Structures are given as C-alpha cells and as structure tokens.
C-alpha cells in the first residue's frame, strides 16, 4: 500500500485515497493495450 503522510486529514479519508489510487493503478495495469506492442 502507498503510505503517504497527509496532515489535517482523517484516517478514513487516507484509507479511501489509498483504495482509489490502488484501483486506478490496477485498471491501468490490467487494461489491454489498444495497439499491439512492436
């Protein structure tokens, strides 16, 4: 997990941000490329 230090934010928001970032990375990695590799 990405461990970032956000001052003035709640623990739940930090966990939410980590989930959003993780799912975004997973989508980018898992998505099939539109064009084949050369």
mmCIF file of C-alpha atoms in Angstrom:
data_model
loop_
_atom_site.group_PDB
_atom_site.id
_atom_site.type_symbol
_atom_site.label_atom_id
_atom_site.label_comp_id
_atom_site.label_asym_id
_atom_site.label_seq_id
_atom_site.Cartn_x
_atom_site.Cartn_y
_atom_site.Cartn_z
ATOM 1 C CA UNK A 1 0.000 0.000 0.000
ATOM 2 C CA UNK A 2 1.024 3.583 -0.546
ATOM 3 C CA UNK A 3 1.884 5.143 2.797
ATOM 4 C CA UNK A 4 1.596 8.902 2.486
ATOM 5 C CA UNK A 5 1.502 11.437 5.290
ATOM 6 C CA UNK A 6 -1.492 13.751 4.896
ATOM 7 C CA UNK A 7 -1.729 16.312 7.672
ATOM 8 C CA UNK A 8 -5.220 17.522 8.607
ATOM 9 C CA UNK A 9 -6.977 14.529 7.052
ATOM 10 C CA UNK A 10 -8.919 11.768 8.743
ATOM 11 C CA UNK A 11 -7.782 8.147 8.824
ATOM 12 C CA UNK A 12 -10.812 7.028 6.808
ATOM 13 C CA UNK A 13 -10.033 9.510 4.051
ATOM 14 C CA UNK A 14 -6.445 8.262 3.921
ATOM 15 C CA UNK A 15 -7.654 4.691 3.536
ATOM 16 C CA UNK A 16 -10.156 5.810 0.878
ATOM 17 C CA UNK A 17 -7.417 7.603 -1.070
ATOM 18 C CA UNK A 18 -5.204 4.521 -0.957
ATOM 19 C CA UNK A 19 -8.027 2.376 -2.325
ATOM 20 C CA UNK A 20 -8.716 4.839 -5.153
ATOM 21 C CA UNK A 21 -5.034 5.044 -6.077
ATOM 22 C CA UNK A 22 -4.637 1.261 -5.906
ATOM 23 C CA UNK A 23 -7.707 0.597 -8.065
ATOM 24 C CA UNK A 24 -6.584 3.235 -10.572
ATOM 25 C CA UNK A 25 -3.162 1.608 -10.882
ATOM 26 C CA UNK A 26 -4.769 -1.827 -11.184
ATOM 27 C CA UNK A 27 -7.005 -0.613 -14.015
ATOM 28 C CA UNK A 28 -4.018 0.842 -15.867
ATOM 29 C CA UNK A 29 -2.022 -2.365 -15.460
ATOM 30 C CA UNK A 30 -4.848 -4.770 -16.250
ATOM 31 C CA UNK A 31 -6.275 -2.896 -19.207
ATOM 32 C CA UNK A 32 -5.293 -4.427 -22.530
ATOM 33 C CA UNK A 33 -3.306 -2.037 -24.728
ATOM 34 C CA UNK A 34 -5.226 -0.517 -27.621
ATOM 35 C CA UNK A 35 -2.343 -1.132 -30.002
ATOM 36 C CA UNK A 36 -0.163 -4.259 -30.058
ATOM 37 C CA UNK A 37 3.416 -3.989 -28.926
ATOM 38 C CA UNK A 38 6.001 -3.742 -31.671
#
